[in-house]
Tab-separated table of C-alpha atoms (C1' of nucleotides) in Angstrom:
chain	number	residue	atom	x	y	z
A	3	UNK	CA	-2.479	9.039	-21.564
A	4	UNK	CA	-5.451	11.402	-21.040
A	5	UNK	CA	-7.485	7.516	-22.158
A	6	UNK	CA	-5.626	6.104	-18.952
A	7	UNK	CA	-6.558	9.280	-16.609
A	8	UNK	CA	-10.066	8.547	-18.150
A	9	UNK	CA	-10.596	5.036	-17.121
A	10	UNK	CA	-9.112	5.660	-13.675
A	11	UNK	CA	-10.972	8.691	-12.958
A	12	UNK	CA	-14.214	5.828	-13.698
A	13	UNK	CA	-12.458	3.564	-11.426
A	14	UNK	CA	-12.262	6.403	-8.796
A	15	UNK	CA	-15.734	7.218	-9.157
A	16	UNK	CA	-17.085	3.895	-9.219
A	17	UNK	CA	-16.221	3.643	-5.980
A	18	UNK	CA	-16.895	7.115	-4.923
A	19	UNK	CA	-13.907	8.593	-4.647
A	20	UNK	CA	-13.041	11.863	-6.384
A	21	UNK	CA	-10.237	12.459	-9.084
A	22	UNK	CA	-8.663	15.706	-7.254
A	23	UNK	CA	-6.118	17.737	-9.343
A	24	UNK	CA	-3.725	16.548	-6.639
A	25	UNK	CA	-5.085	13.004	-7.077
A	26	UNK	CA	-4.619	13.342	-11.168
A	27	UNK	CA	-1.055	15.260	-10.653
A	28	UNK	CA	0.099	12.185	-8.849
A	29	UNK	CA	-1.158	9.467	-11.544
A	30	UNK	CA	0.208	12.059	-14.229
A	31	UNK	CA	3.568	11.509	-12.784
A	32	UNK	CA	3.008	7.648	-12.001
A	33	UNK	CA	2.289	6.908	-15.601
A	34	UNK	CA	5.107	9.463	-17.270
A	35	UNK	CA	7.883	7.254	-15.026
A	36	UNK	CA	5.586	3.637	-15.750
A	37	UNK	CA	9.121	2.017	-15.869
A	38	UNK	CA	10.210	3.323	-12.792
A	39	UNK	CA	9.379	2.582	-9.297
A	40	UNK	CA	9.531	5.238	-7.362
A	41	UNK	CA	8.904	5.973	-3.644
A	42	UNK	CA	6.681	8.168	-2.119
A	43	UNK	CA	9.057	10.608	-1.705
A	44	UNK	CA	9.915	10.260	-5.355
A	45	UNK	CA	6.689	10.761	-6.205
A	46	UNK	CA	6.262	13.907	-4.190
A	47	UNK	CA	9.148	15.697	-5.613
A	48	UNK	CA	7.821	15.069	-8.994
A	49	UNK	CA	4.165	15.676	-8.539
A	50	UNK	CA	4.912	19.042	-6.980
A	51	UNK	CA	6.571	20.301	-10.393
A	52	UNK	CA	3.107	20.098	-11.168
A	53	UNK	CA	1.302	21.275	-7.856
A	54	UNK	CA	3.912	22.526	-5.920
A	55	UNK	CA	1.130	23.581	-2.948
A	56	UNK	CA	0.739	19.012	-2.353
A	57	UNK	CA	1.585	18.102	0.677
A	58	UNK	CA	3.393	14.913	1.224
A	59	UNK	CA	0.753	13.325	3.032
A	60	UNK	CA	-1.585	13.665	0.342
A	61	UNK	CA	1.012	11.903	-1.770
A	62	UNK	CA	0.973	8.907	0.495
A	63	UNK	CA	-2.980	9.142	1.131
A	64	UNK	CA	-3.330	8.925	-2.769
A	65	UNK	CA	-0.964	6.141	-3.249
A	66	UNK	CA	-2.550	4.070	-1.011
A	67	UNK	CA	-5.758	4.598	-2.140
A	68	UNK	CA	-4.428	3.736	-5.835
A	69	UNK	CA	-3.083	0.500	-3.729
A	70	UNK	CA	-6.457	-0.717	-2.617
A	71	UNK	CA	-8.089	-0.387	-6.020
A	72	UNK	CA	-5.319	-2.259	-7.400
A	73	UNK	CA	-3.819	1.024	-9.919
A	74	UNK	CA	-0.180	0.746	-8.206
A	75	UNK	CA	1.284	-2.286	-6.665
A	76	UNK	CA	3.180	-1.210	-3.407
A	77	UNK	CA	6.440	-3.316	-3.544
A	78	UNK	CA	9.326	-3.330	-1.446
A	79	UNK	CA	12.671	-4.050	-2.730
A	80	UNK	CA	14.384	-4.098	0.974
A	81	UNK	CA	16.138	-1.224	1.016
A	82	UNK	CA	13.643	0.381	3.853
A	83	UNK	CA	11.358	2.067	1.180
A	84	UNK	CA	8.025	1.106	-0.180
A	85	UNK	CA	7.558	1.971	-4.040
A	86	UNK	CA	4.718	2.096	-5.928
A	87	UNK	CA	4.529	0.394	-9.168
A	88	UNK	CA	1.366	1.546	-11.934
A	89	UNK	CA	-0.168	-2.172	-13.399
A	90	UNK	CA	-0.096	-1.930	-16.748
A	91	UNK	CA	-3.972	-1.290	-17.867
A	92	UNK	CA	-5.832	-5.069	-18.294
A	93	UNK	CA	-2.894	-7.061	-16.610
A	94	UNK	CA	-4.798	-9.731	-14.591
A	95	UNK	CA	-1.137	-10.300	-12.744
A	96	UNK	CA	1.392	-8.413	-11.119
A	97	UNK	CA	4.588	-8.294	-13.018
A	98	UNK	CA	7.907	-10.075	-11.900
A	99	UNK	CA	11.079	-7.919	-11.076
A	100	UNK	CA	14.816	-8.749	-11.797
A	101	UNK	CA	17.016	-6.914	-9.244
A	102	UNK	CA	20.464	-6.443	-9.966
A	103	UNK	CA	22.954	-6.562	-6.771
A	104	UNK	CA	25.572	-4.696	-8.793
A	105	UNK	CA	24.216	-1.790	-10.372
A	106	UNK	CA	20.662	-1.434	-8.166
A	107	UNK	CA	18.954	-1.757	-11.731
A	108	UNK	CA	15.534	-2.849	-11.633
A	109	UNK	CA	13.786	-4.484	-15.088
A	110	UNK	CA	10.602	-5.504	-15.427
A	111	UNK	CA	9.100	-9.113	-16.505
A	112	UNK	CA	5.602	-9.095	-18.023
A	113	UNK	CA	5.130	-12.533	-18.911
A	114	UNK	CA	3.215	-14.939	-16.361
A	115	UNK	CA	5.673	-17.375	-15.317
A	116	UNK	CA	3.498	-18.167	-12.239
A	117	UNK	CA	1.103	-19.840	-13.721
A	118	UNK	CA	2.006	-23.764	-13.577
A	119	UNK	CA	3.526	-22.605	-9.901
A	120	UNK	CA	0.146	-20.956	-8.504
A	121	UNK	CA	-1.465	-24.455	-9.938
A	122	UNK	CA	0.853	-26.235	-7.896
A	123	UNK	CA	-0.361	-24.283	-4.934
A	124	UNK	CA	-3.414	-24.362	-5.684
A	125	UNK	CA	-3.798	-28.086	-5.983
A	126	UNK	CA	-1.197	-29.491	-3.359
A	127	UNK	CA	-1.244	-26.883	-0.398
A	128	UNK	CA	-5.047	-25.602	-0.876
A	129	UNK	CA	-4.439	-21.978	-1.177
A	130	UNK	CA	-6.263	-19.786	-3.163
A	131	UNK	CA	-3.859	-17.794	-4.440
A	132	UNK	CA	-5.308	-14.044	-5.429
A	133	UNK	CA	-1.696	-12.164	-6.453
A	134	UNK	CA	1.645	-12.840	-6.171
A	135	UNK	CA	5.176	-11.096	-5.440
A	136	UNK	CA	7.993	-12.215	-7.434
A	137	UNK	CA	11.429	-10.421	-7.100
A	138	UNK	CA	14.725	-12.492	-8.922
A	139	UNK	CA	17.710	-10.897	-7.246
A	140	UNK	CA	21.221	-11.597	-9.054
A	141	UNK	CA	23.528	-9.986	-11.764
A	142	UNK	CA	22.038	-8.415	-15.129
A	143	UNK	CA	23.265	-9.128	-18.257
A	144	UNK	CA	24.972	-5.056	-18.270
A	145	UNK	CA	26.954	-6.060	-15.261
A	146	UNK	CA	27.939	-9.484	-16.249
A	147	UNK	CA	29.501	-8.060	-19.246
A	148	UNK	CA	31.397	-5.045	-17.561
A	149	UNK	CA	32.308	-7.775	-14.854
A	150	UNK	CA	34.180	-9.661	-17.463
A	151	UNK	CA	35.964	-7.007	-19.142
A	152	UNK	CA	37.137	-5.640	-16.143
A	153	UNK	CA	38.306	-9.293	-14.969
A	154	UNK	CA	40.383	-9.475	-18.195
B	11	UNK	CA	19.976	-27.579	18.282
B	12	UNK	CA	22.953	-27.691	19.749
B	13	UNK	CA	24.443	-29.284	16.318
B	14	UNK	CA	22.782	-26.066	14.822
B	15	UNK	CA	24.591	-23.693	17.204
B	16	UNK	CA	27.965	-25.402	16.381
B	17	UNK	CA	27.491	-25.007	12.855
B	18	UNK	CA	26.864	-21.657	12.811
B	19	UNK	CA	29.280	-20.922	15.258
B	20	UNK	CA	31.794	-22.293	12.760
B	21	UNK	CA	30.537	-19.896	10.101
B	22	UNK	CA	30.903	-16.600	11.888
B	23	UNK	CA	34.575	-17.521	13.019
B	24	UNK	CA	35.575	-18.777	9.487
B	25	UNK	CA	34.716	-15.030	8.773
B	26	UNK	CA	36.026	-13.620	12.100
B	27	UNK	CA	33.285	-12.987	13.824
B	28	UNK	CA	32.437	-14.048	17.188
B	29	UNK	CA	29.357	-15.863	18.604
B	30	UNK	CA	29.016	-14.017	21.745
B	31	UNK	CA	26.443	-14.747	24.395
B	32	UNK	CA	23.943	-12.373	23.027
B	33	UNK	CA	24.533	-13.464	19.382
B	34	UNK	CA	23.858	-17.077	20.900
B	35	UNK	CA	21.213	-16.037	22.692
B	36	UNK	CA	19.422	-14.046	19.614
B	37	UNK	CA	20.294	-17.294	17.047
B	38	UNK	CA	18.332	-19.778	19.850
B	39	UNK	CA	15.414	-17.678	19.102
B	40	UNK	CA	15.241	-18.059	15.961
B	41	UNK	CA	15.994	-21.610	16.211
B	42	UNK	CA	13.010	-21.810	18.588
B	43	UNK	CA	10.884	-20.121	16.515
B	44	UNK	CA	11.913	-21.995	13.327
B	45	UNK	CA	8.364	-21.347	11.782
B	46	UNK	CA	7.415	-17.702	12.586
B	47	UNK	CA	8.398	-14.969	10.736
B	48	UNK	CA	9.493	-12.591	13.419
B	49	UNK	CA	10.073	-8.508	13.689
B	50	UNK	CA	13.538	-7.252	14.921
B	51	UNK	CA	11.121	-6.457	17.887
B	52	UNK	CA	9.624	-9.708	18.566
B	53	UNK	CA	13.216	-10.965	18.076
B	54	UNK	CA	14.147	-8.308	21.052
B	55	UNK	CA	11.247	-8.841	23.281
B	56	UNK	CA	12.305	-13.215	22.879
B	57	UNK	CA	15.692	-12.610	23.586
B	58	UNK	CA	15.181	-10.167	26.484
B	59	UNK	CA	13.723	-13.385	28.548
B	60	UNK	CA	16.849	-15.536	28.232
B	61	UNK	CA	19.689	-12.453	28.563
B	62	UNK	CA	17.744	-9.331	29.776
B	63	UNK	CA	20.661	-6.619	29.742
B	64	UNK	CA	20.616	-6.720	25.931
B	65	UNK	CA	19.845	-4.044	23.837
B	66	UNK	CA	17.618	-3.352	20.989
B	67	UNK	CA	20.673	-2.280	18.427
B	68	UNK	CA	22.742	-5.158	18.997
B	69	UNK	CA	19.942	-7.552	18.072
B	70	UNK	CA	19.294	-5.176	14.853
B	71	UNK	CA	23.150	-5.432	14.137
B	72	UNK	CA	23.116	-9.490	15.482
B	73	UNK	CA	20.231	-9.806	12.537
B	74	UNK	CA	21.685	-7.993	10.168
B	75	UNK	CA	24.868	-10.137	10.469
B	76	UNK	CA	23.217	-13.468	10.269
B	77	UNK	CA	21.881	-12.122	7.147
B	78	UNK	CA	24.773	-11.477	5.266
B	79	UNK	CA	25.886	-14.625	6.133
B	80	UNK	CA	23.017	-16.117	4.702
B	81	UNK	CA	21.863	-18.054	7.718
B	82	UNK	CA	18.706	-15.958	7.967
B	83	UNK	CA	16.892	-14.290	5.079
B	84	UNK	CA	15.284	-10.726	5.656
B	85	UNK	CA	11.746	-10.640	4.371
B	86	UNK	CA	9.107	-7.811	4.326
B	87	UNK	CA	5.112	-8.768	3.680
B	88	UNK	CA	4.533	-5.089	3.303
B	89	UNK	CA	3.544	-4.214	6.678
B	90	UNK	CA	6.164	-2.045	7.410
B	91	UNK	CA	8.448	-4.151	9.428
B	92	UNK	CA	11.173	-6.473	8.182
B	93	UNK	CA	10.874	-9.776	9.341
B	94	UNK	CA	13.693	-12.437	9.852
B	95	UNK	CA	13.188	-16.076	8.503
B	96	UNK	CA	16.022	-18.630	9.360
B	97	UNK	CA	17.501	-20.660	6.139
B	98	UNK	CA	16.831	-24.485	6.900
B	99	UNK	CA	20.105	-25.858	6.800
B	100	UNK	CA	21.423	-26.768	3.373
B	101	UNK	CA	18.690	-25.091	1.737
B	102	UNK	CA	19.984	-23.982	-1.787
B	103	UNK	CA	17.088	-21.687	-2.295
B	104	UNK	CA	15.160	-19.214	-0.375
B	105	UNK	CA	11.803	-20.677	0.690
B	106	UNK	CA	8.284	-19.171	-0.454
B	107	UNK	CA	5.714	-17.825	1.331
B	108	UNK	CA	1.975	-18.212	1.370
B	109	UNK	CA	0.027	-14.940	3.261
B	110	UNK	CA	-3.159	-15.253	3.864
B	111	UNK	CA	-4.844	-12.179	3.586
B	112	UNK	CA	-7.905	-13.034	5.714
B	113	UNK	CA	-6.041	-14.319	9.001
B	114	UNK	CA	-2.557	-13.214	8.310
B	115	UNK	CA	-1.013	-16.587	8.556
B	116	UNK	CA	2.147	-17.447	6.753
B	117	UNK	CA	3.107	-20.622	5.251
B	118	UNK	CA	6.277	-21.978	4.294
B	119	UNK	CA	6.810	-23.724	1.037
B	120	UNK	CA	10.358	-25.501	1.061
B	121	UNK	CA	10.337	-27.437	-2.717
B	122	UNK	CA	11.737	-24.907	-5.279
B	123	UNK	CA	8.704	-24.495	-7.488
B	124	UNK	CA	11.449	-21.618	-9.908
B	125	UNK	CA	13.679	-23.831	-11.154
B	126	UNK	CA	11.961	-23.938	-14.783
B	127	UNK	CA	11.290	-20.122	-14.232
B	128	UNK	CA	15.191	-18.875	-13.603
B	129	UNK	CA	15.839	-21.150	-16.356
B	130	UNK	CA	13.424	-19.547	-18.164
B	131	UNK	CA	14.815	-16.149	-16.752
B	132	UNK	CA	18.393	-16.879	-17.133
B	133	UNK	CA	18.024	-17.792	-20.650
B	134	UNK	CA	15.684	-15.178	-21.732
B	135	UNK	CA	16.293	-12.384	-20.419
B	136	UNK	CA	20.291	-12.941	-19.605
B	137	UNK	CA	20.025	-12.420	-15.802
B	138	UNK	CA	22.256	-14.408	-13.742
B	139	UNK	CA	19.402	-15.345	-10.875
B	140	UNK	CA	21.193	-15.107	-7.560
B	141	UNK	CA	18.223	-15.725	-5.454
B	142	UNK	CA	14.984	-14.737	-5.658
B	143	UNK	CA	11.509	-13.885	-3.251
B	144	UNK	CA	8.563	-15.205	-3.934
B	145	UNK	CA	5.453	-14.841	-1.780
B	146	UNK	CA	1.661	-15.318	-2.663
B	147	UNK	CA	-1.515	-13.970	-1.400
B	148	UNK	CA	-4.819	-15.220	-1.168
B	149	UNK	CA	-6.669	-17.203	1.158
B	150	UNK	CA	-5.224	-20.386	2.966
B	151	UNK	CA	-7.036	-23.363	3.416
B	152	UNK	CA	-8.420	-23.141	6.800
B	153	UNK	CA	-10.046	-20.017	6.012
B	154	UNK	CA	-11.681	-21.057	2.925
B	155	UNK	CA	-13.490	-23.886	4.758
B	156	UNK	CA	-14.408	-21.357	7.389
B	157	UNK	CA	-16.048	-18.824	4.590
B	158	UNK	CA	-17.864	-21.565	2.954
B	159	UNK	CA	-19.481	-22.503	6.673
B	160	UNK	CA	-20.166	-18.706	7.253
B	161	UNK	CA	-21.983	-17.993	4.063
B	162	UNK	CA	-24.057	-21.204	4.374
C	7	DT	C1'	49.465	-14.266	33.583
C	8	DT	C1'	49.410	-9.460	32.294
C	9	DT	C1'	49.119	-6.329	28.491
C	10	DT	C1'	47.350	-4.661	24.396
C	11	DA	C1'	44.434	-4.184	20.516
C	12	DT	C1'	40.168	-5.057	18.603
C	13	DA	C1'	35.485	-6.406	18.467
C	14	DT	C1'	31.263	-5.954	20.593
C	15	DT	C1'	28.003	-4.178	23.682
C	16	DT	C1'	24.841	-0.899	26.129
C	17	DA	C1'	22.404	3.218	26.328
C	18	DT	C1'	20.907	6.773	23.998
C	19	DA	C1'	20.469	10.102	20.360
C	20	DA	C1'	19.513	10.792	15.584
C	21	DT	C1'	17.365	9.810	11.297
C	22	DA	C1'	14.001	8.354	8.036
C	23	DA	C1'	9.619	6.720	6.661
C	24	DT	C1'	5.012	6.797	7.519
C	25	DT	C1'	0.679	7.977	9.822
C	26	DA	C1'	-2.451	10.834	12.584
C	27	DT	C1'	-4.571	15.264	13.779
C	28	DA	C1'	-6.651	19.856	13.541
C	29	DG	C1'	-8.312	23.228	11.072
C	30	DT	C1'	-9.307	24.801	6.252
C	31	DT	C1'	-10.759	24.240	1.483
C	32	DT	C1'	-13.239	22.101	-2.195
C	33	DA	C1'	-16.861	20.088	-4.562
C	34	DA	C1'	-21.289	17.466	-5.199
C	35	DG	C1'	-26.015	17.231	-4.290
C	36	DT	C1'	-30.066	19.612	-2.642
D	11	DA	C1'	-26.722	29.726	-2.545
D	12	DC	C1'	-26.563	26.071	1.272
D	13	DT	C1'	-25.275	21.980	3.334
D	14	DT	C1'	-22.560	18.038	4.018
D	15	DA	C1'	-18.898	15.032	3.340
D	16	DA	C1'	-14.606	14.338	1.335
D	17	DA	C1'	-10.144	15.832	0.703
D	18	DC	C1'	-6.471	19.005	1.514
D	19	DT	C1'	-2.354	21.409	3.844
D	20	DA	C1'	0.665	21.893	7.517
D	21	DT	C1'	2.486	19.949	11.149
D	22	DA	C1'	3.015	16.900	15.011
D	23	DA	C1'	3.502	12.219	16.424
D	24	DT	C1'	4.787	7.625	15.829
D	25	DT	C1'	7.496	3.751	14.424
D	26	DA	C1'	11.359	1.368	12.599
D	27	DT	C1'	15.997	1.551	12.032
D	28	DT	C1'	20.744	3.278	12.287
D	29	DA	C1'	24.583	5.903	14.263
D	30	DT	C1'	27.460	7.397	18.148
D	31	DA	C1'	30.138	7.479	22.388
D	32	DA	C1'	31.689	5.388	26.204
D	33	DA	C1'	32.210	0.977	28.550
D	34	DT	C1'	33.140	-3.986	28.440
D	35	DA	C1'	34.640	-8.308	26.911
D	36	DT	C1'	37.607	-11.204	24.200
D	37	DA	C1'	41.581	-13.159	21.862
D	38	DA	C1'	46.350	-12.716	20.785
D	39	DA	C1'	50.971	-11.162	22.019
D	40	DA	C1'	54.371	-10.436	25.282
DNA sequence: TTTTATATTTATAATAATTATAGTTTAAGT
DNA sequence: ACTTAAACTATAATTATTATAAATATAAAA
């Protein structure tokens, strides 16, 4: 972790921003929940275990500045909330998300399955494509099963 | 259009709902305005011209019906607002979307580029795909051309 | 046609998420 | 230590959306 908190306190820097201890309590907590994706207010509530004195606005400041130098992806699942998603270190792509309708569940899908798509795009509409949102909605494999034992 | 209207007027009653004159009014819109991607507000401030008493909640509640019906599709670029998106009729799938993050345009892709994906999803990773959002960013065509003049 | 029950609407208030502001604190560079 | 800019807290303001109450419209039953 601390190796992670390294190379974004760099990334920070390079661009001449400044790795606060309220910036660093906030990617603390992003990367101990890496599975989850969590909303600001989330993200508040757990950063100020560590500083309770944050204010929520620095939470959102922070994530949004993690946004533009492409640390978290900001996604939005459609339930009125934006969450904010660490890349995992290296990824060139933003990972897919399976969202299950039954249970709210959310996994994760770290293969690129874009890439004969984005080619696609790329060749027959002429869009560079830079990133990409991909969000499967339907039932996961949990809730199929409970679905069928409770139909029998 | 009026074909359109008929249809759809035969899918809220087959669920016992009515298509009263503001619900008309609010679905004419959208059928105007096939190809934009518009706000609950833009929605308001369209519909206002053809029945001004309306209000701002029943076009909310007027959009969120047609959604769960399926005949429009809720969709957020992560700007804060949701947009609404009529379903071309028939359509199986969800359509994508191409954003351009220079001039904010937004594309439409009908074919369904994800059919080797869900497969790929369905089979892999046992998740019965539903439907699904996809959306990518990058630069459309028109603004390419205009960079490449700029910097020249 | 009148009555009745229900769905829907308007107008407005309430809520929830996010952003902006003012004044204070912190930290880096001189 | 001194200066300057960035960042912070606390709070107010804004924006999008949803809920509520009273009024209206609609379809079905009498």
């Amino acid at each position: 972790m601390e190796h992670r908190i390294d190379r974004i306190k760099k990334q920070l820097h390079s661009q001449s921003y400044k790795l606060t201890p309220q910036r660093e309590a906030t990617v603390r907590v992003l990367l101990e929940r890496e599975d989850d994706h969590l909303s600001a207010e989330d993200v508040y509530l757990l950063v100020k275990e560590k500083a309770p004195e944050i204010g929520l606005a620095t939470v959102y400041r922070t994530l949004e500045l993690l946004s533009e130098l492409k640390i978290v992806d900001k996604i939005n699942f459609g339930d009125g909330v934006s969450r904010y998603d660490l890349r995992k270190e290296g990824a060139k792509h933003f990972h897919h998300h399976l969202v299950c309708t039954e249970c709210g569940s959310v996994e994760e899908i770290e293969d690129d399955l874009l890439e004969d798509v984005e080619r696609i795009v790329q060749n027959e509409w002429g869009f560079q494509v830079k990133d990409h949102r991909l969000t499967f909605h339907g039932i996961c494999k949990q809730c199929q099963t409970i679905t069928v034992n409770a139909s029998s």
